[in-house]
């Protein structure tokens, strides 16, 4: 998702970026290193404390806010980009989150959201575990590409790009390459180009575990 943000937000230097539900903050740190001005919002005081301990003593100048993503305590038209990963699917009212993201974005700003793809065998596995109370993250839903597009466009957004991300076969390949000592192969320029072409293919993206819009 960092590559997608840098692709769509130019120049990235001094761009104001907000992550909703930043967790460990890995992506915020990468974007800060690229020159962006970053803010992280999370409801978990534990996540915030762990992140602050992680960056203590470093030059990672990232603003952190503890708040409900449905009521972002910031004024309108602040950010060039807002993004979230694995957040939207845990809310029964995703429109409330998206309206707040729309509100704090500047005119012409970019929103990127990553959610689980409905049309994968992983969704069946996940719902089986949820039905018996064994799914760790708790309740969550999945989205089809069409459903996700309709949702964001109903709130005033325009869909400019759609990516599929990760798959069970990709996970197996990464593990195999790691075992063989070829871990960096997945991150070579040629492999990245091949992966991006597949991720943006309008047919193949239906089979990825996650969707990024």
CSV table of C-alpha atoms in Angstrom, one decimal:
chain,number,residue,atom,x,y,z
A,1,UNK,CA,0.0,0.0,0.0
A,2,UNK,CA,3.0,2.3,0.5
A,3,UNK,CA,4.0,1.9,-3.1
A,4,UNK,CA,0.4,2.8,-4.2
A,5,UNK,CA,0.4,5.9,-2.0
A,6,UNK,CA,3.7,7.1,-3.4
A,7,UNK,CA,2.4,6.4,-6.9
A,8,UNK,CA,-0.7,8.4,-6.5
A,9,UNK,CA,0.5,11.2,-4.2
A,10,UNK,CA,3.1,13.3,-6.0
A,11,UNK,CA,5.2,14.8,-4.8
A,12,UNK,CA,5.3,12.7,-1.6
A,13,UNK,CA,7.7,15.1,0.1
A,14,UNK,CA,5.8,17.2,2.6
A,15,UNK,CA,2.5,15.5,1.6
A,16,UNK,CA,0.1,15.4,4.6
A,17,UNK,CA,-0.9,11.7,5.2
A,18,UNK,CA,-3.2,10.2,7.8
A,19,UNK,CA,-3.5,6.5,8.6
A,20,UNK,CA,-6.6,5.2,10.3
A,21,UNK,CA,-5.9,2.4,12.7
A,22,UNK,CA,-2.1,2.5,12.3
A,23,UNK,CA,-1.3,-0.4,14.6
A,24,UNK,CA,2.5,-1.0,14.6
A,25,UNK,CA,3.0,2.0,12.3
A,26,UNK,CA,5.2,0.3,9.8
A,27,UNK,CA,3.7,2.1,6.8
A,28,UNK,CA,3.8,5.4,8.5
A,29,UNK,CA,7.5,5.0,9.2
A,30,UNK,CA,8.1,4.2,5.5
A,31,UNK,CA,6.1,7.2,4.4
A,32,UNK,CA,7.9,9.5,6.9
A,33,UNK,CA,11.2,8.2,5.6
A,34,UNK,CA,10.0,9.1,2.0
A,35,UNK,CA,9.4,12.7,3.2
A,36,UNK,CA,5.7,12.8,4.0
A,37,UNK,CA,4.2,14.6,7.0
A,38,UNK,CA,2.5,11.7,8.8
A,39,UNK,CA,-0.3,11.4,11.4
A,40,UNK,CA,-1.6,8.1,12.9
A,41,UNK,CA,-5.0,7.6,14.5
A,42,UNK,CA,-5.8,4.6,16.5
A,43,UNK,CA,-8.4,3.8,19.2
A,44,UNK,CA,-6.1,1.4,21.0
A,45,UNK,CA,-4.1,3.0,23.8
A,46,UNK,CA,-1.9,-0.2,23.8
A,47,UNK,CA,-1.1,0.2,20.1
A,48,UNK,CA,-0.2,3.9,20.6
A,49,UNK,CA,2.0,3.1,23.7
A,50,UNK,CA,3.9,0.4,21.8
A,51,UNK,CA,4.4,2.6,18.8
A,52,UNK,CA,5.7,5.5,20.9
A,53,UNK,CA,8.1,3.2,22.7
A,54,UNK,CA,9.2,1.9,19.3
A,55,UNK,CA,10.1,5.4,18.0
A,56,UNK,CA,11.4,6.8,21.2
A,57,UNK,CA,14.8,8.3,20.6
A,58,UNK,CA,14.5,8.2,16.8
A,59,UNK,CA,13.9,11.1,14.4
A,60,UNK,CA,10.5,9.7,13.3
A,61,UNK,CA,8.4,12.9,13.8
A,62,UNK,CA,4.9,11.4,13.5
A,63,UNK,CA,1.8,12.9,15.2
A,64,UNK,CA,-0.3,10.3,17.0
A,65,UNK,CA,-4.0,10.7,18.0
A,66,UNK,CA,-6.2,8.4,20.0
A,67,UNK,CA,-9.7,8.6,18.7
A,68,UNK,CA,-12.7,6.9,17.2
A,69,UNK,CA,-12.3,6.7,13.5
A,70,UNK,CA,-16.0,7.6,13.1
A,71,UNK,CA,-15.3,10.9,14.9
A,72,UNK,CA,-11.9,12.2,13.8
A,73,UNK,CA,-11.0,15.2,16.0
A,74,UNK,CA,-9.5,17.2,13.2
A,75,UNK,CA,-10.7,20.0,10.9
A,76,UNK,CA,-11.8,19.6,7.3
A,77,UNK,CA,-9.5,19.7,4.3
A,78,UNK,CA,-6.3,18.7,6.1
A,79,UNK,CA,-4.7,15.7,4.3
A,80,UNK,CA,-3.4,14.9,0.8
A,81,UNK,CA,-4.0,11.2,1.5
A,82,UNK,CA,-5.8,9.0,4.0
A,83,UNK,CA,-5.4,5.3,4.2
A,84,UNK,CA,-6.4,2.2,6.3
A,85,UNK,CA,-5.5,-1.4,6.3
A,86,UNK,CA,-7.8,-4.1,7.8
A,87,UNK,CA,-10.0,-1.6,9.5
A,88,UNK,CA,-13.2,-0.9,7.5
A,89,UNK,CA,-14.3,-4.5,7.5
A,90,UNK,CA,-14.7,-4.5,11.3
A,91,UNK,CA,-17.4,-1.9,11.3
A,92,UNK,CA,-21.1,-2.5,10.8
A,93,UNK,CA,-21.4,1.1,9.6
A,94,UNK,CA,-18.4,1.6,7.2
A,95,UNK,CA,-20.1,4.7,5.8
A,96,UNK,CA,-19.4,6.6,9.0
A,97,UNK,CA,-15.6,6.0,8.7
A,98,UNK,CA,-15.6,6.9,5.0
A,99,UNK,CA,-17.5,10.1,5.5
A,100,UNK,CA,-14.9,11.2,8.1
A,101,UNK,CA,-12.1,10.4,5.7
A,102,UNK,CA,-13.8,12.3,3.0
A,103,UNK,CA,-14.2,15.3,5.4
A,104,UNK,CA,-10.6,15.6,6.4
A,105,UNK,CA,-9.2,15.1,2.8
A,106,UNK,CA,-8.2,18.1,0.8
A,107,UNK,CA,-10.1,18.7,-2.5
A,108,UNK,CA,-8.5,16.2,-4.9
A,109,UNK,CA,-7.0,14.1,-2.1
A,110,UNK,CA,-6.5,10.4,-2.3
A,111,UNK,CA,-8.1,7.7,-0.1
A,112,UNK,CA,-6.7,4.2,-0.1
A,113,UNK,CA,-8.4,1.3,1.8
A,114,UNK,CA,-7.4,-2.3,2.1
A,115,UNK,CA,-10.2,-4.8,2.9
A,116,UNK,CA,-10.6,-8.6,2.6
A,117,UNK,CA,-11.8,-9.9,-0.8
A,118,UNK,CA,-15.1,-11.8,-0.6
A,119,UNK,CA,-14.4,-14.2,-3.5
A,120,UNK,CA,-11.6,-16.3,-2.1
A,121,UNK,CA,-11.5,-19.7,-0.3
A,122,UNK,CA,-9.9,-17.8,2.6
A,123,UNK,CA,-13.3,-16.1,3.2
A,124,UNK,CA,-15.0,-19.5,3.6
A,125,UNK,CA,-12.3,-20.5,6.1
A,126,UNK,CA,-12.7,-17.2,8.0
A,127,UNK,CA,-16.5,-17.5,8.3
A,128,UNK,CA,-16.3,-21.0,9.5
A,129,UNK,CA,-14.0,-19.9,12.3
A,130,UNK,CA,-16.3,-16.9,13.1
A,131,UNK,CA,-19.3,-19.2,13.3
A,132,UNK,CA,-17.7,-21.1,16.2
A,133,UNK,CA,-16.1,-18.1,17.8
A,134,UNK,CA,-12.6,-19.0,16.9
A,135,UNK,CA,-11.7,-16.1,14.6
A,136,UNK,CA,-9.2,-13.9,16.6
A,137,UNK,CA,-10.0,-10.5,15.1
A,138,UNK,CA,-13.7,-10.9,15.9
A,139,UNK,CA,-16.5,-10.0,13.5
A,140,UNK,CA,-15.6,-8.8,10.1
A,141,UNK,CA,-17.1,-8.7,6.6
A,142,UNK,CA,-15.6,-9.0,3.2
A,143,UNK,CA,-16.1,-7.0,0.0
A,144,UNK,CA,-16.4,-7.8,-3.6
A,145,UNK,CA,-14.7,-5.3,-6.0
A,146,UNK,CA,-18.0,-4.1,-7.3
A,147,UNK,CA,-19.5,-3.7,-3.8
A,148,UNK,CA,-16.5,-1.7,-2.6
A,149,UNK,CA,-16.6,0.6,-5.6
A,150,UNK,CA,-20.3,1.3,-5.1
A,151,UNK,CA,-19.8,2.0,-1.4
A,152,UNK,CA,-17.1,4.6,-1.8
A,153,UNK,CA,-18.7,6.2,-4.9
A,154,UNK,CA,-22.0,6.6,-3.1
A,155,UNK,CA,-20.2,8.9,-0.6
A,156,UNK,CA,-18.6,11.2,-3.2
A,157,UNK,CA,-15.3,9.4,-4.0
A,158,UNK,CA,-14.2,8.5,-7.5
A,159,UNK,CA,-12.5,5.2,-8.1
A,160,UNK,CA,-9.1,5.8,-9.9
A,161,UNK,CA,-7.4,2.5,-9.2
A,162,UNK,CA,-8.1,-1.0,-7.9
A,163,UNK,CA,-5.5,-3.5,-6.8
A,164,UNK,CA,-5.6,-7.1,-5.7
A,165,UNK,CA,-3.1,-7.9,-2.9
A,166,UNK,CA,-1.7,-11.2,-1.6
A,167,UNK,CA,-2.9,-14.7,-2.2
A,168,UNK,CA,-2.5,-18.1,-0.7
A,169,UNK,CA,-0.3,-19.1,-3.6
A,170,UNK,CA,1.9,-16.0,-3.1
A,171,UNK,CA,2.2,-16.9,0.6
A,172,UNK,CA,3.4,-20.4,-0.3
A,173,UNK,CA,5.8,-19.0,-2.9
A,174,UNK,CA,7.3,-16.5,-0.4
A,175,UNK,CA,7.8,-19.2,2.2
A,176,UNK,CA,9.4,-21.5,-0.3
A,177,UNK,CA,11.8,-18.7,-1.5
A,178,UNK,CA,12.6,-17.9,2.1
A,179,UNK,CA,13.4,-21.6,2.8
A,180,UNK,CA,15.6,-21.7,-0.3
A,181,UNK,CA,17.4,-18.5,0.7
A,182,UNK,CA,15.9,-16.5,-2.2
A,183,UNK,CA,13.7,-14.2,-0.2
A,184,UNK,CA,14.8,-11.0,-2.0
A,185,UNK,CA,13.6,-12.5,-5.3
A,186,UNK,CA,10.1,-11.5,-4.5
A,187,UNK,CA,11.3,-7.9,-4.3
A,188,UNK,CA,13.4,-7.6,-7.4
A,189,UNK,CA,12.4,-5.0,-10.0
A,190,UNK,CA,11.3,-7.6,-12.5
A,191,UNK,CA,9.2,-9.4,-9.9
A,192,UNK,CA,7.6,-6.2,-8.6
A,193,UNK,CA,6.6,-5.2,-12.2
A,194,UNK,CA,5.1,-8.7,-12.8
A,195,UNK,CA,3.3,-8.6,-9.4
A,196,UNK,CA,1.8,-5.1,-10.1
A,197,UNK,CA,0.6,-6.1,-13.5
A,198,UNK,CA,-1.3,-9.1,-12.0
A,199,UNK,CA,-2.6,-7.0,-9.0
A,200,UNK,CA,-4.2,-4.5,-11.4
A,201,UNK,CA,-5.6,-7.0,-13.8
A,202,UNK,CA,-9.5,-6.6,-13.7
A,203,UNK,CA,-10.1,-10.3,-13.8
A,204,UNK,CA,-7.2,-11.7,-11.6
A,205,UNK,CA,-7.7,-9.2,-8.8
A,206,UNK,CA,-10.9,-11.0,-7.9
A,207,UNK,CA,-8.8,-13.9,-6.6
A,208,UNK,CA,-6.5,-12.0,-4.2
A,209,UNK,CA,-7.0,-12.1,-0.4
A,210,UNK,CA,-7.3,-8.4,-0.1
A,211,UNK,CA,-8.5,-5.5,-2.2
A,212,UNK,CA,-7.0,-2.0,-2.3
A,213,UNK,CA,-9.1,0.8,-3.8
